[in-house]
Amino acid sequence: MLFLWLYMFYSCAGSCAGLTTRGSPAPPRAAPPLSPLLPAEPGEESSLEEQRAAPDAGSPISSFFNGSGTKRLPQAIIIGVKKGGTRALLEFLRVHPDVRAVGAEPHFFDRNYERGLAWYRDLMPRTLEGQITMEKTPSYFVTKEAPARISSMSKGTKLIVVVRDPVTRAISDYTQTLSKKPDIPTFESLTFKNRTTGLIDTSWSAIQIGIYAKHLENWLLYFPIGQILFVSGERLISDPAGELGRVQDFLGLKRIITDKHFYFNKTKGFPCLKKAEGSSKPHCLGKTKGRTHPDIDQEVVQRLRDFYRPFNMKFYQMTGQDFGWD
């Protein structure tokens, strides 16, 4: 029946187009673009300009199968943290048929807030009834204004934070910067205000981001703890299906993403998808993921562990979860 309908639709497309008011030619119409919006290359961000310029639907046939849907403000946001595993989580979640997410990081609540909610909504993918609209911008977690702004949009927004051992996270953060700026100072020199006294430089963002308890206090002024899900970056690697099960429960989704969706890539040291969203091929995160970390002085690593320990203990108490970083 479906194929009969499609046959009739396309058979009529040419001839029926002229069935307008007698004697009045049909107004010319621009041909719709044939290429649908492709997701950003894993590990990289597509520009917001590219997202906005791309069509929500391509040809009539793609419109039929994808559904037109409605652009909605996100009901759930991955708010952090940088180098915690947010890209992996989003890529895994996009396998779920009831999750629709923006490929690029909108940075609305930290960099583009003055553009307004209409601008933000226009970035969102179209969704059907029952689907969840999502986005991820890891810098939200450490942005002082973000909690109040998101609460102002919707107090019911569900928030997801992917956290990772703050020492490992800081080294990963430094490694990413080093790949772009090879002439930056050493990790050891940036860690301390004064290495002789051992005073940690908390103004360095790589260190500051990992003080999770401090940032969480700001979010709890606007959202109850039960409205925030904390995902372990380590368990996202060792047991992706288990962590995705928790996320699907939190979002009120049926547990569709399971062990059968993953395989472990020994070369990259990360789990990969057997089939990515909209593809029948295996899919791993891009080459920017899984960089080899530089060798760091173990004395510096230990001093950082000592520095973070009390903050970690407080974070465990606040979240009711022991992440096992000590």
JSON list of C-alpha atoms in Angstrom, two decimals, residues 89-273:
[
{"chain": "A", "resi": 89, "resn": "LEU", "atom": "CA", "xyz": [28.05, 9.89, 24.90]},
{"chain": "A", "resi": 90, "resn": "LEU", "atom": "CA", "xyz": [26.27, 12.01, 22.29]},
{"chain": "A", "resi": 91, "resn": "GLU", "atom": "CA", "xyz": [27.38, 9.77, 19.41]},
{"chain": "A", "resi": 92, "resn": "PHE", "atom": "CA", "xyz": [26.18, 6.69, 21.29]},
{"chain": "A", "resi": 93, "resn": "LEU", "atom": "CA", "xyz": [22.84, 8.31, 22.20]},
{"chain": "A", "resi": 94, "resn": "ARG", "atom": "CA", "xyz": [22.15, 9.28, 18.60]},
{"chain": "A", "resi": 95, "resn": "VAL", "atom": "CA", "xyz": [21.74, 5.60, 17.79]},
{"chain": "A", "resi": 96, "resn": "HIS", "atom": "CA", "xyz": [18.43, 5.73, 19.69]},
{"chain": "A", "resi": 97, "resn": "PRO", "atom": "CA", "xyz": [15.50, 6.44, 17.34]},
{"chain": "A", "resi": 98, "resn": "ASP", "atom": "CA", "xyz": [13.85, 8.73, 19.89]},
{"chain": "A", "resi": 99, "resn": "VAL", "atom": "CA", "xyz": [16.89, 11.00, 20.34]},
{"chain": "A", "resi": 100, "resn": "ARG", "atom": "CA", "xyz": [17.54, 13.90, 17.97]},
{"chain": "A", "resi": 101, "resn": "ALA", "atom": "CA", "xyz": [20.58, 16.05, 18.67]},
{"chain": "A", "resi": 102, "resn": "VAL", "atom": "CA", "xyz": [22.50, 19.00, 17.23]},
{"chain": "A", "resi": 103, "resn": "GLY", "atom": "CA", "xyz": [25.84, 17.93, 15.74]},
{"chain": "A", "resi": 104, "resn": "ALA", "atom": "CA", "xyz": [27.74, 21.13, 16.53]},
{"chain": "A", "resi": 105, "resn": "GLU", "atom": "CA", "xyz": [28.07, 22.63, 20.01]},
{"chain": "A", "resi": 106, "resn": "PRO", "atom": "CA", "xyz": [25.68, 25.64, 20.03]},
{"chain": "A", "resi": 107, "resn": "HIS", "atom": "CA", "xyz": [27.40, 27.42, 22.97]},
{"chain": "A", "resi": 108, "resn": "PHE", "atom": "CA", "xyz": [24.14, 29.30, 23.43]},
{"chain": "A", "resi": 109, "resn": "PHE", "atom": "CA", "xyz": [24.14, 29.64, 27.22]},
{"chain": "A", "resi": 110, "resn": "ASP", "atom": "CA", "xyz": [27.76, 30.79, 27.40]},
{"chain": "A", "resi": 111, "resn": "ARG", "atom": "CA", "xyz": [28.67, 32.63, 24.17]},
{"chain": "A", "resi": 112, "resn": "ASN", "atom": "CA", "xyz": [25.51, 33.30, 22.15]},
{"chain": "A", "resi": 113, "resn": "TYR", "atom": "CA", "xyz": [22.84, 34.04, 24.74]},
{"chain": "A", "resi": 114, "resn": "GLU", "atom": "CA", "xyz": [22.19, 37.53, 23.41]},
{"chain": "A", "resi": 115, "resn": "ARG", "atom": "CA", "xyz": [20.93, 35.98, 20.14]},
{"chain": "A", "resi": 116, "resn": "GLY", "atom": "CA", "xyz": [17.77, 34.84, 21.89]},
{"chain": "A", "resi": 117, "resn": "LEU", "atom": "CA", "xyz": [15.78, 31.64, 22.27]},
{"chain": "A", "resi": 118, "resn": "ALA", "atom": "CA", "xyz": [14.30, 31.85, 18.76]},
{"chain": "A", "resi": 119, "resn": "TRP", "atom": "CA", "xyz": [17.83, 31.69, 17.32]},
{"chain": "A", "resi": 120, "resn": "TYR", "atom": "CA", "xyz": [18.64, 28.76, 19.61]},
{"chain": "A", "resi": 121, "resn": "ARG", "atom": "CA", "xyz": [15.48, 26.86, 18.69]},
{"chain": "A", "resi": 122, "resn": "ASP", "atom": "CA", "xyz": [16.23, 27.31, 15.01]},
{"chain": "A", "resi": 123, "resn": "LEU", "atom": "CA", "xyz": [19.48, 25.37, 15.47]},
{"chain": "A", "resi": 124, "resn": "MET", "atom": "CA", "xyz": [17.61, 22.32, 16.76]},
{"chain": "A", "resi": 125, "resn": "PRO", "atom": "CA", "xyz": [16.74, 19.34, 14.57]},
{"chain": "A", "resi": 126, "resn": "ARG", "atom": "CA", "xyz": [13.10, 18.65, 13.81]},
{"chain": "A", "resi": 127, "resn": "THR", "atom": "CA", "xyz": [11.49, 16.07, 16.07]},
{"chain": "A", "resi": 128, "resn": "LEU", "atom": "CA", "xyz": [8.32, 14.03, 16.02]},
{"chain": "A", "resi": 129, "resn": "GLU", "atom": "CA", "xyz": [5.98, 13.49, 18.96]},
{"chain": "A", "resi": 130, "resn": "GLY", "atom": "CA", "xyz": [7.72, 11.37, 21.59]},
{"chain": "A", "resi": 131, "resn": "GLN", "atom": "CA", "xyz": [11.26, 12.20, 20.45]},
{"chain": "A", "resi": 132, "resn": "ILE", "atom": "CA", "xyz": [13.73, 14.09, 22.64]},
{"chain": "A", "resi": 133, "resn": "THR", "atom": "CA", "xyz": [15.68, 17.11, 21.43]},
{"chain": "A", "resi": 134, "resn": "MET", "atom": "CA", "xyz": [19.22, 17.32, 22.84]},
{"chain": "A", "resi": 135, "resn": "GLU", "atom": "CA", "xyz": [22.42, 19.31, 22.55]},
{"chain": "A", "resi": 136, "resn": "LYS", "atom": "CA", "xyz": [25.81, 19.18, 24.22]},
{"chain": "A", "resi": 137, "resn": "THR", "atom": "CA", "xyz": [28.17, 22.00, 25.14]},
{"chain": "A", "resi": 138, "resn": "PRO", "atom": "CA", "xyz": [30.69, 20.90, 27.81]},
{"chain": "A", "resi": 139, "resn": "SER", "atom": "CA", "xyz": [31.68, 24.43, 28.81]},
{"chain": "A", "resi": 140, "resn": "TYR", "atom": "CA", "xyz": [28.22, 25.07, 30.30]},
{"chain": "A", "resi": 141, "resn": "PHE", "atom": "CA", "xyz": [29.18, 23.21, 33.49]},
{"chain": "A", "resi": 142, "resn": "VAL", "atom": "CA", "xyz": [31.86, 25.79, 34.36]},
{"chain": "A", "resi": 143, "resn": "THR", "atom": "CA", "xyz": [29.94, 28.85, 33.11]},
{"chain": "A", "resi": 144, "resn": "LYS", "atom": "CA", "xyz": [28.58, 30.80, 36.07]},
{"chain": "A", "resi": 145, "resn": "GLU", "atom": "CA", "xyz": [25.56, 32.20, 34.20]},
{"chain": "A", "resi": 146, "resn": "ALA", "atom": "CA", "xyz": [24.51, 28.95, 32.52]},
{"chain": "A", "resi": 147, "resn": "PRO", "atom": "CA", "xyz": [22.37, 27.41, 35.33]},
{"chain": "A", "resi": 148, "resn": "ALA", "atom": "CA", "xyz": [20.15, 30.48, 35.69]},
{"chain": "A", "resi": 149, "resn": "ARG", "atom": "CA", "xyz": [19.81, 30.83, 31.93]},
{"chain": "A", "resi": 150, "resn": "ILE", "atom": "CA", "xyz": [18.83, 27.20, 31.37]},
{"chain": "A", "resi": 151, "resn": "SER", "atom": "CA", "xyz": [16.42, 27.35, 34.31]},
{"chain": "A", "resi": 152, "resn": "SER", "atom": "CA", "xyz": [14.86, 30.46, 32.79]},
{"chain": "A", "resi": 153, "resn": "MET", "atom": "CA", "xyz": [14.30, 28.53, 29.54]},
{"chain": "A", "resi": 154, "resn": "SER", "atom": "CA", "xyz": [12.78, 25.54, 31.35]},
{"chain": "A", "resi": 155, "resn": "LYS", "atom": "CA", "xyz": [13.06, 24.47, 34.97]},
{"chain": "A", "resi": 156, "resn": "GLY", "atom": "CA", "xyz": [12.30, 20.92, 33.83]},
{"chain": "A", "resi": 157, "resn": "THR", "atom": "CA", "xyz": [15.35, 20.58, 31.59]},
{"chain": "A", "resi": 158, "resn": "LYS", "atom": "CA", "xyz": [17.22, 17.33, 32.27]},
{"chain": "A", "resi": 159, "resn": "LEU", "atom": "CA", "xyz": [20.97, 17.81, 32.66]},
{"chain": "A", "resi": 160, "resn": "ILE", "atom": "CA", "xyz": [23.75, 15.28, 32.03]},
{"chain": "A", "resi": 161, "resn": "VAL", "atom": "CA", "xyz": [27.34, 15.67, 33.25]},
{"chain": "A", "resi": 162, "resn": "VAL", "atom": "CA", "xyz": [30.07, 13.30, 32.09]},
{"chain": "A", "resi": 163, "resn": "VAL", "atom": "CA", "xyz": [32.87, 13.37, 34.67]},
{"chain": "A", "resi": 164, "resn": "ARG", "atom": "CA", "xyz": [36.31, 11.79, 34.65]},
{"chain": "A", "resi": 165, "resn": "ASP", "atom": "CA", "xyz": [39.25, 11.53, 37.06]},
{"chain": "A", "resi": 166, "resn": "PRO", "atom": "CA", "xyz": [40.18, 15.24, 37.26]},
{"chain": "A", "resi": 167, "resn": "VAL", "atom": "CA", "xyz": [43.93, 14.53, 37.02]},
{"chain": "A", "resi": 168, "resn": "THR", "atom": "CA", "xyz": [43.54, 12.44, 33.87]},
{"chain": "A", "resi": 169, "resn": "ARG", "atom": "CA", "xyz": [41.07, 15.00, 32.53]},
{"chain": "A", "resi": 170, "resn": "ALA", "atom": "CA", "xyz": [43.57, 17.85, 33.08]},
{"chain": "A", "resi": 171, "resn": "ILE", "atom": "CA", "xyz": [46.32, 15.93, 31.26]},
{"chain": "A", "resi": 172, "resn": "SER", "atom": "CA", "xyz": [43.93, 15.17, 28.39]},
{"chain": "A", "resi": 173, "resn": "ASP", "atom": "CA", "xyz": [42.94, 18.83, 28.22]},
{"chain": "A", "resi": 174, "resn": "TYR", "atom": "CA", "xyz": [46.62, 19.83, 28.07]},
{"chain": "A", "resi": 175, "resn": "THR", "atom": "CA", "xyz": [47.29, 17.18, 25.39]},
{"chain": "A", "resi": 176, "resn": "GLN", "atom": "CA", "xyz": [44.55, 18.64, 23.20]},
{"chain": "A", "resi": 177, "resn": "THR", "atom": "CA", "xyz": [45.98, 22.15, 23.53]},
{"chain": "A", "resi": 178, "resn": "LEU", "atom": "CA", "xyz": [49.51, 20.85, 22.89]},
{"chain": "A", "resi": 179, "resn": "SER", "atom": "CA", "xyz": [48.37, 19.28, 19.61]},
{"chain": "A", "resi": 180, "resn": "LYS", "atom": "CA", "xyz": [47.27, 22.73, 18.43]},
{"chain": "A", "resi": 181, "resn": "LYS", "atom": "CA", "xyz": [50.02, 24.81, 20.06]},
{"chain": "A", "resi": 182, "resn": "PRO", "atom": "CA", "xyz": [53.23, 22.74, 20.27]},
{"chain": "A", "resi": 183, "resn": "ASP", "atom": "CA", "xyz": [55.19, 25.65, 21.78]},
{"chain": "A", "resi": 184, "resn": "ILE", "atom": "CA", "xyz": [53.14, 25.99, 24.99]},
{"chain": "A", "resi": 185, "resn": "PRO", "atom": "CA", "xyz": [54.92, 25.56, 28.37]},
{"chain": "A", "resi": 186, "resn": "THR", "atom": "CA", "xyz": [55.15, 22.12, 29.97]},
{"chain": "A", "resi": 187, "resn": "PHE", "atom": "CA", "xyz": [52.24, 20.67, 31.92]},
{"chain": "A", "resi": 188, "resn": "GLU", "atom": "CA", "xyz": [54.37, 20.76, 35.08]},
{"chain": "A", "resi": 189, "resn": "SER", "atom": "CA", "xyz": [55.14, 24.49, 34.77]},
{"chain": "A", "resi": 190, "resn": "LEU", "atom": "CA", "xyz": [51.50, 25.38, 34.14]},
{"chain": "A", "resi": 191, "resn": "THR", "atom": "CA", "xyz": [50.26, 23.32, 37.10]},
{"chain": "A", "resi": 192, "resn": "PHE", "atom": "CA", "xyz": [51.96, 25.36, 39.80]},
{"chain": "A", "resi": 193, "resn": "LYS", "atom": "CA", "xyz": [51.99, 29.00, 40.72]},
{"chain": "A", "resi": 194, "resn": "ASN", "atom": "CA", "xyz": [55.22, 28.15, 42.51]},
{"chain": "A", "resi": 195, "resn": "ARG", "atom": "CA", "xyz": [56.60, 24.63, 42.15]},
{"chain": "A", "resi": 196, "resn": "THR", "atom": "CA", "xyz": [58.92, 25.08, 45.12]},
{"chain": "A", "resi": 197, "resn": "THR", "atom": "CA", "xyz": [56.02, 25.69, 47.48]},
{"chain": "A", "resi": 198, "resn": "GLY", "atom": "CA", "xyz": [53.75, 23.28, 45.60]},
{"chain": "A", "resi": 199, "resn": "LEU", "atom": "CA", "xyz": [50.95, 25.85, 45.27]},
{"chain": "A", "resi": 200, "resn": "ILE", "atom": "CA", "xyz": [48.56, 24.68, 42.54]},
{"chain": "A", "resi": 201, "resn": "ASP", "atom": "CA", "xyz": [47.48, 27.30, 40.00]},
{"chain": "A", "resi": 202, "resn": "THR", "atom": "CA", "xyz": [43.70, 27.00, 40.11]},
{"chain": "A", "resi": 203, "resn": "SER", "atom": "CA", "xyz": [43.33, 29.83, 37.61]},
{"chain": "A", "resi": 204, "resn": "TRP", "atom": "CA", "xyz": [44.54, 27.49, 34.84]},
{"chain": "A", "resi": 205, "resn": "SER", "atom": "CA", "xyz": [41.37, 26.17, 33.21]},
{"chain": "A", "resi": 206, "resn": "ALA", "atom": "CA", "xyz": [42.75, 22.63, 32.89]},
{"chain": "A", "resi": 207, "resn": "ILE", "atom": "CA", "xyz": [42.97, 22.50, 36.69]},
{"chain": "A", "resi": 208, "resn": "GLN", "atom": "CA", "xyz": [39.92, 24.61, 37.48]},
{"chain": "A", "resi": 209, "resn": "ILE", "atom": "CA", "xyz": [37.44, 22.51, 35.48]},
{"chain": "A", "resi": 210, "resn": "GLY", "atom": "CA", "xyz": [38.20, 19.44, 37.61]},
{"chain": "A", "resi": 211, "resn": "ILE", "atom": "CA", "xyz": [37.02, 21.05, 40.85]},
{"chain": "A", "resi": 212, "resn": "TYR", "atom": "CA", "xyz": [33.61, 19.50, 40.18]},
{"chain": "A", "resi": 213, "resn": "ALA", "atom": "CA", "xyz": [32.11, 20.12, 43.64]},
{"chain": "A", "resi": 214, "resn": "LYS", "atom": "CA", "xyz": [32.60, 23.86, 43.32]},
{"chain": "A", "resi": 215, "resn": "HIS", "atom": "CA", "xyz": [30.85, 24.04, 39.94]},
{"chain": "A", "resi": 216, "resn": "LEU", "atom": "CA", "xyz": [28.05, 21.73, 41.06]},
{"chain": "A", "resi": 217, "resn": "GLU", "atom": "CA", "xyz": [27.18, 24.02, 43.96]},
{"chain": "A", "resi": 218, "resn": "ASN", "atom": "CA", "xyz": [26.24, 26.70, 41.43]},
{"chain": "A", "resi": 219, "resn": "TRP", "atom": "CA", "xyz": [23.94, 24.31, 39.52]},
{"chain": "A", "resi": 220, "resn": "LEU", "atom": "CA", "xyz": [22.19, 23.16, 42.70]},
{"chain": "A", "resi": 221, "resn": "LEU", "atom": "CA", "xyz": [21.01, 26.72, 43.28]},
{"chain": "A", "resi": 222, "resn": "TYR", "atom": "CA", "xyz": [18.71, 26.27, 40.27]},
{"chain": "A", "resi": 223, "resn": "PHE", "atom": "CA", "xyz": [18.17, 22.52, 39.78]},
{"chain": "A", "resi": 224, "resn": "PRO", "atom": "CA", "xyz": [17.50, 19.66, 42.22]},
{"chain": "A", "resi": 225, "resn": "ILE", "atom": "CA", "xyz": [20.17, 16.96, 42.30]},
{"chain": "A", "resi": 226, "resn": "GLY", "atom": "CA", "xyz": [17.68, 14.42, 40.95]},
{"chain": "A", "resi": 227, "resn": "GLN", "atom": "CA", "xyz": [17.41, 16.40, 37.72]},
{"chain": "A", "resi": 228, "resn": "ILE", "atom": "CA", "xyz": [21.13, 15.96, 36.99]},
{"chain": "A", "resi": 229, "resn": "LEU", "atom": "CA", "xyz": [22.62, 12.66, 35.85]},
{"chain": "A", "resi": 230, "resn": "PHE", "atom": "CA", "xyz": [26.31, 12.06, 36.43]},
{"chain": "A", "resi": 231, "resn": "VAL", "atom": "CA", "xyz": [27.92, 9.71, 33.94]},
{"chain": "A", "resi": 232, "resn": "SER", "atom": "CA", "xyz": [31.32, 8.15, 34.64]},
{"chain": "A", "resi": 233, "resn": "GLY", "atom": "CA", "xyz": [33.73, 8.80, 31.80]},
{"chain": "A", "resi": 234, "resn": "GLU", "atom": "CA", "xyz": [35.72, 5.74, 32.86]},
{"chain": "A", "resi": 235, "resn": "ARG", "atom": "CA", "xyz": [32.69, 3.44, 32.84]},
{"chain": "A", "resi": 236, "resn": "LEU", "atom": "CA", "xyz": [31.60, 4.90, 29.51]},
{"chain": "A", "resi": 237, "resn": "ILE", "atom": "CA", "xyz": [34.76, 3.24, 28.15]},
{"chain": "A", "resi": 238, "resn": "SER", "atom": "CA", "xyz": [34.75, 0.02, 30.19]},
{"chain": "A", "resi": 239, "resn": "ASP", "atom": "CA", "xyz": [30.97, -0.58, 30.12]},
{"chain": "A", "resi": 240, "resn": "PRO", "atom": "CA", "xyz": [29.31, 1.71, 27.55]},
{"chain": "A", "resi": 241, "resn": "ALA", "atom": "CA", "xyz": [26.07, -0.28, 27.47]},
{"chain": "A", "resi": 242, "resn": "GLY", "atom": "CA", "xyz": [25.74, -0.07, 31.25]},
{"chain": "A", "resi": 243, "resn": "GLU", "atom": "CA", "xyz": [26.18, 3.70, 31.33]},
{"chain": "A", "resi": 244, "resn": "LEU", "atom": "CA", "xyz": [23.89, 4.15, 28.32]},
{"chain": "A", "resi": 245, "resn": "GLY", "atom": "CA", "xyz": [21.27, 2.10, 30.16]},
{"chain": "A", "resi": 246, "resn": "ARG", "atom": "CA", "xyz": [21.33, 4.61, 33.02]},
{"chain": "A", "resi": 247, "resn": "VAL", "atom": "CA", "xyz": [21.11, 7.52, 30.59]},
{"chain": "A", "resi": 248, "resn": "GLN", "atom": "CA", "xyz": [18.15, 6.01, 28.72]},
{"chain": "A", "resi": 249, "resn": "ASP", "atom": "CA", "xyz": [16.34, 5.43, 32.04]},
{"chain": "A", "resi": 250, "resn": "PHE", "atom": "CA", "xyz": [17.05, 9.00, 33.12]},
{"chain": "A", "resi": 251, "resn": "LEU", "atom": "CA", "xyz": [15.64, 10.36, 29.85]},
{"chain": "A", "resi": 252, "resn": "GLY", "atom": "CA", "xyz": [12.57, 8.13, 30.09]},
{"chain": "A", "resi": 253, "resn": "LEU", "atom": "CA", "xyz": [13.54, 6.19, 26.97]},
{"chain": "A", "resi": 254, "resn": "LYS", "atom": "CA", "xyz": [13.12, 2.53, 26.21]},
{"chain": "A", "resi": 255, "resn": "ARG", "atom": "CA", "xyz": [16.43, 0.67, 26.63]},
{"chain": "A", "resi": 256, "resn": "ILE", "atom": "CA", "xyz": [17.25, 0.16, 22.96]},
{"chain": "A", "resi": 257, "resn": "ILE", "atom": "CA", "xyz": [21.02, 0.81, 23.08]},
{"chain": "A", "resi": 258, "resn": "THR", "atom": "CA", "xyz": [22.60, -2.36, 24.54]},
{"chain": "A", "resi": 259, "resn": "ASP", "atom": "CA", "xyz": [25.77, -4.47, 24.40]},
{"chain": "A", "resi": 260, "resn": "LYS", "atom": "CA", "xyz": [24.94, -5.52, 20.85]},
{"chain": "A", "resi": 261, "resn": "HIS", "atom": "CA", "xyz": [25.65, -1.99, 19.62]},
{"chain": "A", "resi": 262, "resn": "PHE", "atom": "CA", "xyz": [29.32, -1.89, 20.74]},
{"chain": "A", "resi": 263, "resn": "TYR", "atom": "CA", "xyz": [32.68, -3.48, 20.13]},
{"chain": "A", "resi": 264, "resn": "PHE", "atom": "CA", "xyz": [36.01, -2.52, 21.71]},
{"chain": "A", "resi": 265, "resn": "ASN", "atom": "CA", "xyz": [38.69, -1.11, 19.42]},
{"chain": "A", "resi": 266, "resn": "LYS", "atom": "CA", "xyz": [42.02, -2.19, 20.92]},
{"chain": "A", "resi": 267, "resn": "THR", "atom": "CA", "xyz": [44.01, 0.19, 18.72]},
{"chain": "A", "resi": 268, "resn": "LYS", "atom": "CA", "xyz": [42.15, 3.30, 19.91]},
{"chain": "A", "resi": 269, "resn": "GLY", "atom": "CA", "xyz": [41.42, 1.95, 23.38]},
{"chain": "A", "resi": 270, "resn": "PHE", "atom": "CA", "xyz": [37.77, 3.00, 23.07]},
{"chain": "A", "resi": 271, "resn": "PRO", "atom": "CA", "xyz": [34.44, 1.29, 22.44]},
{"chain": "A", "resi": 272, "resn": "CYS", "atom": "CA", "xyz": [33.05, 1.84, 18.95]},
{"chain": "A", "resi": 273, "resn": "LEU", "atom": "CA", "xyz": [29.60, 1.51, 17.47]}
]
